[in-house]
CSV table of C-alpha atoms and ligand atoms in Angstrom, one decimal:
chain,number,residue,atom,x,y,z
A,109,UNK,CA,-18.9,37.7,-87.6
A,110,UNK,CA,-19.5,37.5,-91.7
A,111,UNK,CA,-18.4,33.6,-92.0
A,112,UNK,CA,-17.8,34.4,-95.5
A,113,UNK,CA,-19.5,31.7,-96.8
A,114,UNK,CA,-21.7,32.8,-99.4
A,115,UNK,CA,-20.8,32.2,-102.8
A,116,UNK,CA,-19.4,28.6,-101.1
A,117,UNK,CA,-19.9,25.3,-102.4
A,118,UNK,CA,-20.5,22.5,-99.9
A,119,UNK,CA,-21.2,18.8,-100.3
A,120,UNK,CA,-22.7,17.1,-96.6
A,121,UNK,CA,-23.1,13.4,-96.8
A,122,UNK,CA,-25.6,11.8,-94.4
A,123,UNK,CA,-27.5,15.0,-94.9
A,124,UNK,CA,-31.5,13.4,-94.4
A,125,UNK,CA,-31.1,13.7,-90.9
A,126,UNK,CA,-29.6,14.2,-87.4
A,127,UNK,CA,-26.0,15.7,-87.2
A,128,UNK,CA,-25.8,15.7,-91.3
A,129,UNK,CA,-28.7,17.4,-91.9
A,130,UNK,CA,-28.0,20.1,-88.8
A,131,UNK,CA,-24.6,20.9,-90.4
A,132,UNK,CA,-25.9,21.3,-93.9
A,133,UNK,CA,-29.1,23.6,-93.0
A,134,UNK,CA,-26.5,25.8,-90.7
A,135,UNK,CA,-24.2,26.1,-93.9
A,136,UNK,CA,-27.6,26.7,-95.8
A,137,UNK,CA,-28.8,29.4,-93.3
A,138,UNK,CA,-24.8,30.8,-94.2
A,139,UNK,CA,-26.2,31.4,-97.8
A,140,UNK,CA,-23.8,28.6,-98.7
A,141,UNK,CA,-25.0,26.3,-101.6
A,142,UNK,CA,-25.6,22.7,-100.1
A,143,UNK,CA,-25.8,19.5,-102.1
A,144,UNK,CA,-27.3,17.0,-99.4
A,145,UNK,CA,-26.8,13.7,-99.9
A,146,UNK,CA,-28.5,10.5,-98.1
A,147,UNK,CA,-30.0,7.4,-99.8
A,148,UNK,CA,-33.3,8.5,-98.9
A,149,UNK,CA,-33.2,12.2,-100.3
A,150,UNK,CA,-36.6,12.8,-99.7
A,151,UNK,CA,-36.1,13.2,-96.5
A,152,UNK,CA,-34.0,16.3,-96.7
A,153,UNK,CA,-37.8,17.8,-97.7
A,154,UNK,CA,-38.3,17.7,-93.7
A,155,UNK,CA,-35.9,20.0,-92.5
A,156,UNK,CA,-35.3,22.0,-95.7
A,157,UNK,CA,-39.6,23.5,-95.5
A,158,UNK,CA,-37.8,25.3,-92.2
A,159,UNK,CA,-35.6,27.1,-93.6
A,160,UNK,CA,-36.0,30.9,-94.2
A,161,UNK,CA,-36.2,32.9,-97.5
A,162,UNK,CA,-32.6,34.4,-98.1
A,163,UNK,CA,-30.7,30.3,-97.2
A,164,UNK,CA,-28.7,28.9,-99.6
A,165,UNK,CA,-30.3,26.5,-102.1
A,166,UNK,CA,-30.5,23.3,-100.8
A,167,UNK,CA,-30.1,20.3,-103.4
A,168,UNK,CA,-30.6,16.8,-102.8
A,169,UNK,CA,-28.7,14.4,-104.2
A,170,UNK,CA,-29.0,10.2,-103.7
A,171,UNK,CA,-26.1,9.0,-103.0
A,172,UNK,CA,-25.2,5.4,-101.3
A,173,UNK,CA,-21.9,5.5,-99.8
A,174,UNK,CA,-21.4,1.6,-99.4
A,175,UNK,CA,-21.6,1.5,-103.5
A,176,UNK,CA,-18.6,3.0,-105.0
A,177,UNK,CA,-20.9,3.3,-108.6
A,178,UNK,CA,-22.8,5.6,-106.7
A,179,UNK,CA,-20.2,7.5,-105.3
A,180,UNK,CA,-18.5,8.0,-108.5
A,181,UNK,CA,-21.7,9.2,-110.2
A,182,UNK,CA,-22.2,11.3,-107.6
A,183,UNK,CA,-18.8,13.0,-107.9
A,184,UNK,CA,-18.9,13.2,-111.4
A,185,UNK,CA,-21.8,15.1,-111.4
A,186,UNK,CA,-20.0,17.6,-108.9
A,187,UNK,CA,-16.5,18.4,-110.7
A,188,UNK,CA,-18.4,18.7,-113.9
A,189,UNK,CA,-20.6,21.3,-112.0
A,190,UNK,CA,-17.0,22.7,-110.6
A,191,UNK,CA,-16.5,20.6,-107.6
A,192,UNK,CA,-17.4,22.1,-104.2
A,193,UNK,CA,-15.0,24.0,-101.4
A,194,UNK,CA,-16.5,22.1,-98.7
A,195,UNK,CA,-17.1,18.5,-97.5
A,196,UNK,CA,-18.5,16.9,-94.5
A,197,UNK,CA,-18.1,13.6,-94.4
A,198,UNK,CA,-20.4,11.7,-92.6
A,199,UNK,CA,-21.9,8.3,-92.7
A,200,UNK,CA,-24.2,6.0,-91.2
A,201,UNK,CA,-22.6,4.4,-87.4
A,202,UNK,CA,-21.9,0.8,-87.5
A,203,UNK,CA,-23.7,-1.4,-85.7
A,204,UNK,CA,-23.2,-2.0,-81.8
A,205,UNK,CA,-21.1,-5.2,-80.8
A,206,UNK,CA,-18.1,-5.8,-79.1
A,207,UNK,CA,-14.7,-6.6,-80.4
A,208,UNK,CA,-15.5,-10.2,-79.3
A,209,UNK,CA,-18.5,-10.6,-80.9
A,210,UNK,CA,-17.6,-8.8,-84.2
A,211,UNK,CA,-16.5,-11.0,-87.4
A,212,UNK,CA,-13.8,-10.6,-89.7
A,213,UNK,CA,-16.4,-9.5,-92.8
A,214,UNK,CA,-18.4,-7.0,-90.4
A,215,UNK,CA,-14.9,-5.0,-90.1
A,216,UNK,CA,-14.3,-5.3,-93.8
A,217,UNK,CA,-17.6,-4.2,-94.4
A,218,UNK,CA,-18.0,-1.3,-92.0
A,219,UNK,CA,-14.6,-0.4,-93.3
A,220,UNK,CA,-15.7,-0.1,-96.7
A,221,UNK,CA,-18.5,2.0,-96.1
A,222,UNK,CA,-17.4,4.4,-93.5
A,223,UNK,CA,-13.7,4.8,-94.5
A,224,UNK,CA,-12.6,3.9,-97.3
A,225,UNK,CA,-15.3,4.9,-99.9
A,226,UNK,CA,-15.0,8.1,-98.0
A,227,UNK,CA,-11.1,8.3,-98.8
A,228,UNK,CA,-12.0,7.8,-102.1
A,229,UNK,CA,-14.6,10.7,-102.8
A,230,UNK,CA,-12.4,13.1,-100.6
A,231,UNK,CA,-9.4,12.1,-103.1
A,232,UNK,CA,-11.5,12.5,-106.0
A,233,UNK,CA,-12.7,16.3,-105.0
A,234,UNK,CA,-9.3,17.4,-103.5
A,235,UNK,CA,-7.6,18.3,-106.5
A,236,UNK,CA,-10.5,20.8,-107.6
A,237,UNK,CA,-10.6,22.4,-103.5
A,238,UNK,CA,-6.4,22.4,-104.3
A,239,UNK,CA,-6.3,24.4,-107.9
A,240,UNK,CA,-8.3,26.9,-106.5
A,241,UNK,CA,-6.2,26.9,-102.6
A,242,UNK,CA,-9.3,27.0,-101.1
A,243,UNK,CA,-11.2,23.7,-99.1
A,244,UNK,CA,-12.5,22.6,-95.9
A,245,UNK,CA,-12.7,19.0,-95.3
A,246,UNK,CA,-14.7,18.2,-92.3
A,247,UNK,CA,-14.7,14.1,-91.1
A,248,UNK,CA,-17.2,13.2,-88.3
A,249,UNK,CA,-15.9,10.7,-85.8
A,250,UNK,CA,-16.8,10.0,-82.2
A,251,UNK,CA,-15.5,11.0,-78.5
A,252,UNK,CA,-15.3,7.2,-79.0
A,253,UNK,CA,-11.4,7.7,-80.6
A,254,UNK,CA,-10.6,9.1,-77.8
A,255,UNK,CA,-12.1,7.2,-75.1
A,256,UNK,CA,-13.7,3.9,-76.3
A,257,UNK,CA,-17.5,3.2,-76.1
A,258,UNK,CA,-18.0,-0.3,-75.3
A,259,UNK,CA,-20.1,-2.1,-77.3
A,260,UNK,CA,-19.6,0.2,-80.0
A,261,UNK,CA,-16.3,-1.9,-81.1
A,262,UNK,CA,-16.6,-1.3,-84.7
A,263,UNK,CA,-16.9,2.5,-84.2
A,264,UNK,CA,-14.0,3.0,-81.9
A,265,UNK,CA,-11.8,1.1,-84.2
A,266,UNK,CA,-12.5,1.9,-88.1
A,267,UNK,CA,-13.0,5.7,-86.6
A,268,UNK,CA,-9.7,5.8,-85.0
A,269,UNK,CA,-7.7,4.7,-88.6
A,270,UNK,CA,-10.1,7.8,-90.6
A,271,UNK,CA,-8.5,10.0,-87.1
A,272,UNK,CA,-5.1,8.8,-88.8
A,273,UNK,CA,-6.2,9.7,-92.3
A,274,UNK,CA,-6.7,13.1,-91.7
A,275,UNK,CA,-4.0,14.2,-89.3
A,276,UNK,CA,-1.8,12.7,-92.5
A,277,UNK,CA,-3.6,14.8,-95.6
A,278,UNK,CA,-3.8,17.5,-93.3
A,279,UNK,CA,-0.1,17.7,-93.6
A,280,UNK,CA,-0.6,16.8,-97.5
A,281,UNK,CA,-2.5,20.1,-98.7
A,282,UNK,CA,-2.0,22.5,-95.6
A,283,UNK,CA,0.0,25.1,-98.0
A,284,UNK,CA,-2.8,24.6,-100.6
A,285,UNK,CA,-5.2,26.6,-98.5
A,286,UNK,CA,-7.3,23.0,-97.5
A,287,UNK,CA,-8.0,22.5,-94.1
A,288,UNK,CA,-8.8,19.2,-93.0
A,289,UNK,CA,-10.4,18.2,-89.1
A,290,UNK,CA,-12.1,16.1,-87.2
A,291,UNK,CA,-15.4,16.8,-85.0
A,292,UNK,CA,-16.1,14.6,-82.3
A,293,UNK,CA,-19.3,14.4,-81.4
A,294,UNK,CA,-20.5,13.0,-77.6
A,295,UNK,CA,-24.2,12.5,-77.4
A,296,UNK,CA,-25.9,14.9,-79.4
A,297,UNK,CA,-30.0,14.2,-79.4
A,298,UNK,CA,-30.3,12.2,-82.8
A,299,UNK,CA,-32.4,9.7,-84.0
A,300,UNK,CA,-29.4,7.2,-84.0
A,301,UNK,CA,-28.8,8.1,-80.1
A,302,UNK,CA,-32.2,7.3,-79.6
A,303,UNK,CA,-32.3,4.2,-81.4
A,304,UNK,CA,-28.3,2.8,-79.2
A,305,UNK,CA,-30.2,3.4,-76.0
A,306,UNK,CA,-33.3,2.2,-77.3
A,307,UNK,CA,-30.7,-1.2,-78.1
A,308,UNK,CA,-29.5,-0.5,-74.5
A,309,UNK,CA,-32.8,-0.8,-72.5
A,310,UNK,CA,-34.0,-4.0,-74.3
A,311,UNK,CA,-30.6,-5.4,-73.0
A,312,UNK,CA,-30.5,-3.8,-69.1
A,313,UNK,CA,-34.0,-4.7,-68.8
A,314,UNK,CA,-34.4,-1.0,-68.1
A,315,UNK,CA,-36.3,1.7,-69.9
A,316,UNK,CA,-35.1,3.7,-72.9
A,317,UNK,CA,-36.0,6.9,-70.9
A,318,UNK,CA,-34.2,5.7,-67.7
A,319,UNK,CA,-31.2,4.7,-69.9
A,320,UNK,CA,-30.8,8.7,-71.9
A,321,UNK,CA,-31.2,9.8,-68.1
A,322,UNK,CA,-28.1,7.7,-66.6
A,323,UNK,CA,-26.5,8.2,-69.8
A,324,UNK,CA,-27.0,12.6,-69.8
A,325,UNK,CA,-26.1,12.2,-65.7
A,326,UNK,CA,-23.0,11.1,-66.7
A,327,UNK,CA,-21.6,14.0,-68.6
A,328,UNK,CA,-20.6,17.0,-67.1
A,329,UNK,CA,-23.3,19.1,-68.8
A,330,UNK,CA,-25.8,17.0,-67.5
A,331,UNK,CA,-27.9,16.6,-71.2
A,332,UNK,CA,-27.2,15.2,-74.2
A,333,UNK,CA,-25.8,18.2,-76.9
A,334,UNK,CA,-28.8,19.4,-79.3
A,335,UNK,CA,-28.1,19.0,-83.4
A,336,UNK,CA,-27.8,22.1,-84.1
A,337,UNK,CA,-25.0,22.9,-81.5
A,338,UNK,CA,-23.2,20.2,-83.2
A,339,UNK,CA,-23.9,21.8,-86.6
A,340,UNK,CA,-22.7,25.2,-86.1
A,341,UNK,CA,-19.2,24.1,-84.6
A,342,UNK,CA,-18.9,22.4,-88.2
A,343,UNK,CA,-20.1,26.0,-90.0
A,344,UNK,CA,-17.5,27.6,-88.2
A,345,UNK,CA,-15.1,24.8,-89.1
A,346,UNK,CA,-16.2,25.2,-92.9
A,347,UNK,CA,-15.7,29.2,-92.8
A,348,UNK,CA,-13.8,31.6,-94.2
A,349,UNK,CA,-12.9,32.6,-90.2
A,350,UNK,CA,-11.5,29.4,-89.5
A,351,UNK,CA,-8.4,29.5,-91.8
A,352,UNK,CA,-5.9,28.6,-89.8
A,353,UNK,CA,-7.2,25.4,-87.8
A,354,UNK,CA,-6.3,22.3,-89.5
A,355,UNK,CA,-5.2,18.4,-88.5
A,356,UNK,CA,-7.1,18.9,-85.5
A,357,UNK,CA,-9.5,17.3,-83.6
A,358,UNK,CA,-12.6,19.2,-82.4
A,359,UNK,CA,-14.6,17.4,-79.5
A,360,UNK,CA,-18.6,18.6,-78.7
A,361,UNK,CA,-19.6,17.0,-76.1
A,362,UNK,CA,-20.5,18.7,-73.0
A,363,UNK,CA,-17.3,17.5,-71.8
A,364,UNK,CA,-18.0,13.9,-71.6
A,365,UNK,CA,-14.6,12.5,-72.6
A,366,UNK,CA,-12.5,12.7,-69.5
A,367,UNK,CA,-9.2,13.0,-70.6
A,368,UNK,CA,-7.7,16.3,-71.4
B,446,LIG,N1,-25.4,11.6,-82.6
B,446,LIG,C1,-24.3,11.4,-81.8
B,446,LIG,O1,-24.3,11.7,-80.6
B,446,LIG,C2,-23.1,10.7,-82.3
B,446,LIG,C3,-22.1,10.4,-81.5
B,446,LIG,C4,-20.9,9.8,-82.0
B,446,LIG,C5,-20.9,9.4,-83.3
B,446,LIG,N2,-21.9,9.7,-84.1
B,446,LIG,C6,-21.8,9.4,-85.5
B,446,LIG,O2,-22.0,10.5,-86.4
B,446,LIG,C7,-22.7,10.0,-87.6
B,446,LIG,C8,-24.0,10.9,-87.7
B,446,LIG,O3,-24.7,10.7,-86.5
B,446,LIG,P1,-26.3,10.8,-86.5
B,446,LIG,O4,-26.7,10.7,-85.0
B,446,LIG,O5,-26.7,12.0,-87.2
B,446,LIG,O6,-26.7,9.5,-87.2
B,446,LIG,P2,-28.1,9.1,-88.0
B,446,LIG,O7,-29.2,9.9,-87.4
B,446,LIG,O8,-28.1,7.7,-88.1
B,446,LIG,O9,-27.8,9.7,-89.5
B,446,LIG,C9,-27.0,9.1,-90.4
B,446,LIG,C10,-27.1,9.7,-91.8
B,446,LIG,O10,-26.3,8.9,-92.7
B,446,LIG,C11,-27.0,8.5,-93.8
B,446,LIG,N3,-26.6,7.2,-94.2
B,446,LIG,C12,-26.6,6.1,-93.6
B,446,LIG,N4,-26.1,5.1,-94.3
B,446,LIG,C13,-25.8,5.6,-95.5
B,446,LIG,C14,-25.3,5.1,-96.8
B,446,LIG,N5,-25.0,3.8,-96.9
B,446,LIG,N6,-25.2,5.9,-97.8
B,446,LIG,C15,-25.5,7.2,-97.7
B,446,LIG,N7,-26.0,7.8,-96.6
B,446,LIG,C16,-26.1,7.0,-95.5
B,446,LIG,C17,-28.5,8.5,-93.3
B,446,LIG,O11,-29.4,8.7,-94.4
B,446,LIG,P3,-30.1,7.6,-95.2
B,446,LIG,O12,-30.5,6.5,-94.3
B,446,LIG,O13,-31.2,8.3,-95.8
B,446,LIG,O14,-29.1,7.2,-96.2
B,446,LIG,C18,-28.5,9.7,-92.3
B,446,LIG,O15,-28.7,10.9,-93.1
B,446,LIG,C19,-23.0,8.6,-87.4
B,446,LIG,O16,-22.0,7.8,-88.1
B,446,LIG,C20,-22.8,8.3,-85.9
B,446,LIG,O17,-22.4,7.0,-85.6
B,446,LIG,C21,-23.0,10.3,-83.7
């Protein structure tokens, strides 16, 4: 299948690792032009040395999305290069704590960083995606809109208003050839997953490797999903082939989340 993405422009945010980084060396591999962005952009270096000859070029760019100065400069740059046809829109997770235990400035804080600075760059590169009726839009969430992780209050919630977001802009620039989704990732093998049940065992008394296992057990597939299954649902998302799916919801997840 030709995914028709060569000669594309995409812009991954959270690209230094984990599910950002998967998704931006898939659209790479694509031929697709990739600014990845991260606060530590050196990083991109470790999964960019893997990639073969005829990728995309890869471009890192420093970008820290709870400081709006440096999310403007950042989009400045883009839209005078032309803007881009894609974004993924990913950020760091919140911390874990429960709705209890979580203050009134951690919400305002969180919802800074992961939604509304991210409403903000989208609205500032839509109108380029819009003139020229082509644009994917691509928001990362969690299975956790869908069926609540405890502990992982600030997640379930501030994720749950971005699911809102862009069911409604879907609807806003459907006729301009833009598709907007969401992906819901389960447990895909990252860094961050290692690091919640790492958070988990010091808690249960229990080790970190006893915890993944429980935790894998419990979904159907009986593993947790690897990055670069995650990444190439997203490609296929940010394609050419995938014109006509927009305001949805797109879970990967082994079929952990229960409901149907
Ligand atoms: N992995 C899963 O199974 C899973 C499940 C549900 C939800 N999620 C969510 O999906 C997202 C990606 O997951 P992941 O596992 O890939 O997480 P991760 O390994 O922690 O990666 C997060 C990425 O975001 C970047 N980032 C963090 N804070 C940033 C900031 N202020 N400005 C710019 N970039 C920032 C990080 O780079 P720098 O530190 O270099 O900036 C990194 O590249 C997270 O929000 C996570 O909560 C993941």
């Amino acid at each position: 299948m030709n995914l028709g993405l060569v000669n594309k422009t995409a812009l991954v945010l959270g690209a230094s690792r984990g599910l950002g980084a998967a998704i931006a060396a898939g659209l790479a591999r694509e031929g697709a032009t990739v600014y990845a962005a991260a606060r530590s952009v050196e990083k991109v270096e470790t999964w960019r040395i893997d990639l073969p000859e005829d990728a995309g070029p890869v471009l890192p760019c420093a970008v820290d999305l709870s400081d709006l100065k440096s999310i403007d400069g950042l989009v400045d740059d883009l839209l005078e290069k032309g803007g881009v046809d894609i974004l993924i829109n990913n950020t760091g997770g919140p911390p874990s704590c429960t709705v209890l235990d979580a203050t009134r400035s951690d919400w305002l804080s969180q919802f800074e960083t992961m939604a509304a600075n991210i409403f903000h760059l989208t609205g500032r590169l839509l109108p380029a995606m819009q003139a020229r009726k082509w644009g994917r839009i691509i928001t990362l969430t969690s299975s956790g809109v869908e069926q609540p992780i405890p502990r992982l209050a600030l997640s379930n919630g501030i994720r749950s208003a971005i699911v809102g977001w862009s069911k409604t802009l879907a609807d806003e620039v459907a006729a301009d050839g833009v598709t907007v989704n969401i992906l819901l990732p389960g447990r895909i093998h990252t860094q961050r997953v290692d690091e919640l049940d790492a958070i988990a065992a010091r808690r249960s008394e229990k080790s970190q490797a006893d915890i993944a296992a429980a935790s894998a057990t419990s979904i159907p597939a009986r593993r947790y999903g690897r990055p670069e299954e995650f990444g190439d649902v997203a490609v296929f998302l940010a394609s050419e082939r995938a014109s006509y799916i927009t305001g949805s919801k797109i879970r990967v997840d082994g079929g952990a989340i229960r409901g149907v």
